[in-house]
Amino acid sequence: MFTYSIEQSAEQIYHPKTKEYFNEVLQSYVNGSYRSAVVMLYSVVMCDLIYKLKDLKELYDDEIAKDILQRIEDEQAKDPNKGGWEGVLIEEVKTRTFLLEPADKISIEALRQHRHLSAHPVLNHQDLLATPNKETVRALIRNMLEGLLTKNPVMSKKVFTTILEDLEQHKGFFSDDKSLENYVESRYLKNTNEMMINTIFKDLWAITFNCKSEPCKTNREINFRTLKILYKKYRTSLLKFIEGNKIQFNKFSEDEEDILLNLIVFFGDNPELYEFIETHNQTRLKAKIESEWKFEVRAPFLRESMEKHLDYLIENMHSSEFTSEERFSKKYILKNEDRKLLVRWAVESGCVDKYYDLLVHQAVYSSSFDAADRNFDNFIKPNLKHLKREHFLTLLDGYNRNRQCHGHRFAKQNNTKIKEYSDIILGSNFDYEGEYPNIEFKEETEDIPF
């Protein structure tokens, strides 16, 4: 069973001076000086609040932090010998920043009360100074470590603008999502509280899916990637937040193609979010998706499952009837990005064989010689090692029936490459000539046409 360690948690304290001061708290606690531990803990918390406000002021030019610090200085100047400014500091931080979550606000008030009892004599009690027990002090220390001391100071609304500017400035540095995730985690998300994560996600949603300004267009891709990282990392808490704030997540624009494509992919990755879209918005979005295949191939959330989605594409994206000339056709050719998404979703859903069935159909329904050769290179050749018996039978039957596939000048070369792999599955004695008379293979001495 996991046992909480104050020492290990103390190593995660954000500010170095706070970590240095906290050693006195830890020593007092270990030595059994619980009253001293509480008094020092309170002082450490006050210092940490000041340090974090100064970081917000100096690193992020945060106006709220500036104003709070100025007010504290004014309070201290009024009466340097009294600690009234401490109460002002706590109240300002509670009401004007995201440094403290609701539970943390209660915890810091509890610490303040215990500190008063430990530091100030009570004349009408036999023991003038209260002595908290070990369990109480341990709880106070843990609450302050988890609720404040280990947290990044990036907690004010101004910081969202800073994040956007930072991402815009450095978007060329992140060649993959992992490097972007590491950067955002280290600089902004490390030890950030749930309230701030929710706020960042909500604001990112708005500029990614509902903003049409030039800056939004220019930075849409990096903002979208960051949005995906946030949801992946904080899925559980964000789902709860979205469920309680559905209206804000029903705001999106389907008029801009880049917005629509990103929104569809996001729902494709996270179909549970589509359930929070109101019926009238679903109807509107569905109509837009069904207007073009480039949208529809990326929308598995419109079907019961990924397998059903692939079945739908196979059945509806290709011509289901052959003419007397046996010319095949397809309504849409899968782009590279389409294939990357579909294969990932198919693997995640356990229906990858159905994905390869779709690729076979894309090749079989070629409508010209050039298309047939190109589709072989794109859909079949890179995936031959993944094809199973039914895939090969469908592929060979389709090639046999479609002159565009078996009649072009590179057909023998392509067919021979297929046979290298199909022999393993179908057997080297398989009767290709009897089953598929139109398919020819290259003889060993036959030159490959160029």
Short mmCIF file of N, CA and C in Angstrom, two decimals, residues 111-215:
data_model
loop_
_atom_site.label_atom_id
_atom_site.label_comp_id
_atom_site.label_asym_id
_atom_site.label_seq_id
_atom_site.Cartn_x
_atom_site.Cartn_y
_atom_site.Cartn_z
N LEU A 111 -4.57 26.09 8.91
CA LEU A 111 -3.19 26.31 9.33
C LEU A 111 -3.07 27.63 10.07
N ARG A 112 -3.71 28.65 9.56
CA ARG A 112 -3.65 29.98 10.19
C ARG A 112 -4.18 29.92 11.62
N GLN A 113 -5.29 29.20 11.83
CA GLN A 113 -5.86 29.08 13.17
C GLN A 113 -4.93 28.29 14.11
N HIS A 114 -4.38 27.20 13.62
CA HIS A 114 -3.45 26.41 14.43
C HIS A 114 -2.19 27.21 14.75
N ARG A 115 -1.76 28.01 13.83
CA ARG A 115 -0.58 28.85 14.08
C ARG A 115 -0.85 29.85 15.18
N HIS A 116 -2.04 30.49 15.16
CA HIS A 116 -2.39 31.44 16.21
C HIS A 116 -2.40 30.77 17.57
N LEU A 117 -2.99 29.57 17.65
CA LEU A 117 -3.06 28.85 18.92
C LEU A 117 -1.67 28.43 19.40
N SER A 118 -0.78 28.15 18.46
CA SER A 118 0.57 27.69 18.82
C SER A 118 1.51 28.84 19.17
N ALA A 119 1.21 30.04 18.63
CA ALA A 119 2.15 31.16 18.79
C ALA A 119 1.70 32.20 19.80
N HIS A 120 0.38 32.27 20.06
CA HIS A 120 -0.13 33.32 20.94
C HIS A 120 -0.74 32.70 22.20
N PRO A 121 -0.32 33.15 23.40
CA PRO A 121 -0.88 32.61 24.65
C PRO A 121 -2.36 32.91 24.79
N VAL A 122 -3.08 31.94 25.34
CA VAL A 122 -4.50 32.11 25.65
C VAL A 122 -4.62 32.16 27.17
N LEU A 123 -4.94 33.35 27.71
CA LEU A 123 -4.83 33.58 29.15
C LEU A 123 -5.83 32.78 29.98
N ASN A 124 -6.97 32.43 29.43
CA ASN A 124 -7.98 31.73 30.23
C ASN A 124 -7.86 30.21 30.12
N HIS A 125 -6.73 29.72 29.59
CA HIS A 125 -6.49 28.28 29.53
C HIS A 125 -5.28 27.94 30.39
N GLN A 126 -5.30 26.76 31.00
CA GLN A 126 -4.19 26.34 31.85
C GLN A 126 -2.89 26.27 31.06
N ASP A 127 -2.94 25.67 29.84
CA ASP A 127 -1.79 25.68 28.95
C ASP A 127 -1.92 26.88 28.04
N LEU A 128 -1.06 27.89 28.28
CA LEU A 128 -1.19 29.14 27.54
C LEU A 128 -1.02 28.95 26.04
N LEU A 129 -0.12 28.03 25.67
CA LEU A 129 0.10 27.74 24.26
C LEU A 129 -0.44 26.36 23.93
N ALA A 130 -1.23 26.26 22.85
CA ALA A 130 -1.77 24.97 22.43
C ALA A 130 -0.67 24.14 21.77
N THR A 131 -0.74 22.85 21.96
CA THR A 131 0.23 21.95 21.33
C THR A 131 -0.51 20.97 20.43
N PRO A 132 -0.41 21.12 19.15
CA PRO A 132 -1.10 20.20 18.24
C PRO A 132 -0.46 18.82 18.29
N ASN A 133 -1.25 17.78 18.01
CA ASN A 133 -0.68 16.43 18.01
C ASN A 133 0.02 16.12 16.70
N LYS A 134 0.73 15.02 16.67
CA LYS A 134 1.54 14.64 15.51
C LYS A 134 0.69 14.49 14.25
N GLU A 135 -0.48 13.84 14.39
CA GLU A 135 -1.33 13.59 13.23
C GLU A 135 -1.84 14.90 12.62
N THR A 136 -2.19 15.86 13.48
CA THR A 136 -2.67 17.15 12.98
C THR A 136 -1.58 17.89 12.22
N VAL A 137 -0.38 17.90 12.80
CA VAL A 137 0.74 18.59 12.15
C VAL A 137 1.09 17.93 10.81
N ARG A 138 1.09 16.60 10.81
CA ARG A 138 1.39 15.88 9.57
C ARG A 138 0.36 16.24 8.48
N ALA A 139 -0.91 16.31 8.87
CA ALA A 139 -1.97 16.65 7.91
C ALA A 139 -1.79 18.07 7.38
N LEU A 140 -1.44 19.00 8.29
CA LEU A 140 -1.23 20.39 7.87
C LEU A 140 -0.06 20.49 6.88
N ILE A 141 1.02 19.78 7.19
CA ILE A 141 2.20 19.81 6.32
C ILE A 141 1.85 19.22 4.95
N ARG A 142 1.18 18.09 4.96
CA ARG A 142 0.83 17.45 3.68
C ARG A 142 -0.09 18.34 2.85
N ASN A 143 -1.08 18.94 3.50
CA ASN A 143 -2.01 19.80 2.76
C ASN A 143 -1.30 20.98 2.12
N MET A 144 -0.34 21.56 2.84
CA MET A 144 0.39 22.71 2.29
C MET A 144 1.34 22.29 1.17
N LEU A 145 1.97 21.13 1.32
CA LEU A 145 2.85 20.64 0.26
C LEU A 145 2.06 20.39 -1.02
N GLU A 146 0.96 19.65 -0.90
CA GLU A 146 0.18 19.27 -2.08
C GLU A 146 -0.63 20.43 -2.65
N GLY A 147 -1.12 21.30 -1.75
CA GLY A 147 -2.00 22.37 -2.21
C GLY A 147 -1.30 23.63 -2.67
N LEU A 148 -0.03 23.82 -2.25
CA LEU A 148 0.64 25.08 -2.58
C LEU A 148 2.12 24.94 -2.91
N LEU A 149 2.89 24.38 -1.97
CA LEU A 149 4.35 24.50 -2.04
C LEU A 149 4.95 23.83 -3.26
N THR A 150 4.37 22.74 -3.72
CA THR A 150 4.94 22.02 -4.87
C THR A 150 4.40 22.52 -6.21
N LYS A 151 3.54 23.53 -6.18
CA LYS A 151 2.88 23.96 -7.41
C LYS A 151 3.64 25.06 -8.13
N ASN A 152 3.55 25.00 -9.45
CA ASN A 152 4.06 26.02 -10.33
C ASN A 152 3.24 27.30 -10.13
N PRO A 153 3.87 28.49 -10.13
CA PRO A 153 3.10 29.72 -9.92
C PRO A 153 2.26 30.16 -11.10
N VAL A 154 2.34 29.45 -12.22
CA VAL A 154 1.61 29.85 -13.41
C VAL A 154 0.13 29.57 -13.21
N MET A 155 -0.56 30.45 -12.53
CA MET A 155 -1.92 30.17 -12.14
C MET A 155 -2.90 31.32 -12.40
N SER A 156 -2.50 32.38 -13.08
CA SER A 156 -3.43 33.48 -13.28
C SER A 156 -3.95 33.49 -14.71
N LYS A 157 -5.05 34.16 -14.94
CA LYS A 157 -5.66 34.18 -16.26
C LYS A 157 -4.72 34.80 -17.30
N LYS A 158 -3.87 35.72 -16.89
CA LYS A 158 -2.93 36.36 -17.81
C LYS A 158 -2.01 35.32 -18.45
N VAL A 159 -1.76 34.23 -17.74
CA VAL A 159 -0.81 33.24 -18.21
C VAL A 159 -1.28 32.56 -19.49
N PHE A 160 -2.58 32.48 -19.74
CA PHE A 160 -3.06 31.84 -20.96
C PHE A 160 -2.53 32.58 -22.19
N THR A 161 -2.55 33.89 -22.12
CA THR A 161 -1.98 34.68 -23.21
C THR A 161 -0.50 34.39 -23.36
N THR A 162 0.18 34.25 -22.23
CA THR A 162 1.61 33.93 -22.26
C THR A 162 1.86 32.59 -22.93
N ILE A 163 1.02 31.60 -22.63
CA ILE A 163 1.15 30.27 -23.24
C ILE A 163 0.99 30.37 -24.76
N LEU A 164 -0.03 31.10 -25.19
CA LEU A 164 -0.28 31.23 -26.63
C LEU A 164 0.90 31.90 -27.33
N GLU A 165 1.42 32.96 -26.72
CA GLU A 165 2.55 33.67 -27.32
C GLU A 165 3.78 32.78 -27.37
N ASP A 166 3.98 32.01 -26.31
CA ASP A 166 5.12 31.10 -26.23
C ASP A 166 5.02 30.01 -27.31
N LEU A 167 3.84 29.42 -27.44
CA LEU A 167 3.64 28.37 -28.45
C LEU A 167 3.84 28.92 -29.86
N GLU A 168 3.34 30.12 -30.10
CA GLU A 168 3.50 30.73 -31.41
C GLU A 168 4.98 30.96 -31.73
N GLN A 169 5.72 31.43 -30.74
CA GLN A 169 7.12 31.75 -30.95
C GLN A 169 7.98 30.50 -31.19
N HIS A 170 7.60 29.39 -30.54
CA HIS A 170 8.45 28.20 -30.59
C HIS A 170 7.82 27.03 -31.34
N LYS A 171 6.75 27.26 -32.09
CA LYS A 171 6.03 26.15 -32.70
C LYS A 171 6.88 25.36 -33.68
N GLY A 172 7.90 25.99 -34.26
CA GLY A 172 8.77 25.28 -35.18
C GLY A 172 9.74 24.33 -34.51
N PHE A 173 9.81 24.38 -33.18
CA PHE A 173 10.77 23.56 -32.45
C PHE A 173 10.25 22.15 -32.18
N PHE A 174 8.94 21.95 -32.31
CA PHE A 174 8.34 20.70 -31.85
C PHE A 174 8.01 19.81 -33.05
N SER A 175 8.96 18.94 -33.39
CA SER A 175 8.78 18.08 -34.56
C SER A 175 7.77 16.98 -34.31
N ASP A 176 7.53 16.63 -33.05
CA ASP A 176 6.55 15.61 -32.72
C ASP A 176 5.82 16.02 -31.45
N ASP A 177 4.70 15.34 -31.19
CA ASP A 177 3.86 15.70 -30.05
C ASP A 177 4.55 15.42 -28.71
N LYS A 178 5.46 14.46 -28.69
CA LYS A 178 6.15 14.15 -27.43
C LYS A 178 7.02 15.30 -26.98
N SER A 179 7.75 15.91 -27.90
CA SER A 179 8.59 17.05 -27.54
C SER A 179 7.73 18.23 -27.09
N LEU A 180 6.59 18.43 -27.75
CA LEU A 180 5.68 19.49 -27.35
C LEU A 180 5.12 19.21 -25.96
N GLU A 181 4.73 17.97 -25.71
CA GLU A 181 4.19 17.60 -24.40
C GLU A 181 5.21 17.84 -23.30
N ASN A 182 6.45 17.45 -23.53
CA ASN A 182 7.50 17.64 -22.53
C ASN A 182 7.71 19.12 -22.23
N TYR A 183 7.66 19.94 -23.27
CA TYR A 183 7.86 21.38 -23.10
C TYR A 183 6.72 22.01 -22.29
N VAL A 184 5.50 21.73 -22.71
CA VAL A 184 4.33 22.31 -22.03
C VAL A 184 4.24 21.81 -20.59
N GLU A 185 4.54 20.53 -20.39
CA GLU A 185 4.50 19.96 -19.04
C GLU A 185 5.51 20.64 -18.14
N SER A 186 6.75 20.77 -18.62
CA SER A 186 7.81 21.34 -17.79
C SER A 186 7.58 22.82 -17.50
N ARG A 187 7.13 23.57 -18.50
CA ARG A 187 7.03 25.02 -18.34
C ARG A 187 5.72 25.47 -17.71
N TYR A 188 4.62 24.74 -17.98
CA TYR A 188 3.33 25.25 -17.54
C TYR A 188 2.49 24.30 -16.69
N LEU A 189 2.53 23.01 -16.98
CA LEU A 189 1.57 22.11 -16.35
C LEU A 189 2.08 21.44 -15.08
N LYS A 190 3.38 21.43 -14.89
CA LYS A 190 3.96 20.74 -13.75
C LYS A 190 3.36 21.26 -12.44
N ASN A 191 2.71 20.37 -11.72
CA ASN A 191 2.10 20.70 -10.43
C ASN A 191 1.00 21.76 -10.53
N THR A 192 0.45 21.96 -11.73
CA THR A 192 -0.66 22.90 -11.90
C THR A 192 -1.95 22.30 -11.36
N ASN A 193 -2.80 23.14 -10.80
CA ASN A 193 -4.02 22.59 -10.20
C ASN A 193 -5.12 22.37 -11.25
N GLU A 194 -6.13 21.63 -10.83
CA GLU A 194 -7.20 21.22 -11.73
C GLU A 194 -7.97 22.40 -12.30
N MET A 195 -8.18 23.42 -11.47
CA MET A 195 -8.95 24.58 -11.93
C MET A 195 -8.26 25.27 -13.10
N MET A 196 -6.95 25.39 -13.02
CA MET A 196 -6.22 26.06 -14.09
C MET A 196 -6.18 25.21 -15.36
N ILE A 197 -6.04 23.90 -15.21
CA ILE A 197 -6.07 23.00 -16.37
C ILE A 197 -7.41 23.15 -17.09
N ASN A 198 -8.49 23.17 -16.33
CA ASN A 198 -9.82 23.33 -16.92
C ASN A 198 -9.93 24.64 -17.70
N THR A 199 -9.40 25.70 -17.12
CA THR A 199 -9.48 27.01 -17.75
C THR A 199 -8.67 27.06 -19.04
N ILE A 200 -7.45 26.52 -18.99
CA ILE A 200 -6.61 26.49 -20.19
C ILE A 200 -7.28 25.68 -21.29
N PHE A 201 -7.83 24.53 -20.93
CA PHE A 201 -8.49 23.67 -21.92
C PHE A 201 -9.69 24.38 -22.55
N LYS A 202 -10.49 25.02 -21.72
CA LYS A 202 -11.68 25.73 -22.22
C LYS A 202 -11.27 26.84 -23.20
N ASP A 203 -10.25 27.60 -22.84
CA ASP A 203 -9.82 28.71 -23.70
C ASP A 203 -9.16 28.20 -24.98
N LEU A 204 -8.42 27.10 -24.87
CA LEU A 204 -7.81 26.51 -26.07
C LEU A 204 -8.89 25.99 -27.02
N TRP A 205 -9.94 25.39 -26.46
CA TRP A 205 -11.06 24.92 -27.27
C TRP A 205 -11.64 26.09 -28.08
N ALA A 206 -11.82 27.22 -27.41
CA ALA A 206 -12.45 28.37 -28.05
C ALA A 206 -11.62 28.89 -29.22
N ILE A 207 -10.31 29.02 -29.04
CA ILE A 207 -9.51 29.59 -30.12
C ILE A 207 -9.20 28.55 -31.20
N THR A 208 -9.27 27.27 -30.85
CA THR A 208 -8.99 26.22 -31.83
C THR A 208 -10.19 25.93 -32.71
N PHE A 209 -11.37 25.92 -32.12
CA PHE A 209 -12.56 25.48 -32.85
C PHE A 209 -13.57 26.59 -33.15
N ASN A 210 -13.28 27.81 -32.67
CA ASN A 210 -14.30 28.84 -32.87
C ASN A 210 -13.74 30.20 -33.29
N CYS A 211 -12.42 30.31 -33.39
CA CYS A 211 -11.81 31.59 -33.71
C CYS A 211 -11.36 31.61 -35.17
N LYS A 212 -11.72 32.66 -35.90
CA LYS A 212 -11.41 32.74 -37.33
C LYS A 212 -10.42 33.85 -37.66
N SER A 213 -9.85 34.48 -36.66
CA SER A 213 -8.90 35.56 -36.91
C SER A 213 -7.62 35.01 -37.53
N GLU A 214 -6.82 35.89 -38.12
CA GLU A 214 -5.58 35.46 -38.76
C GLU A 214 -4.61 34.83 -37.77
N PRO A 215 -4.41 35.42 -36.57
CA PRO A 215 -3.52 34.76 -35.60
C PRO A 215 -4.00 33.36 -35.24
#
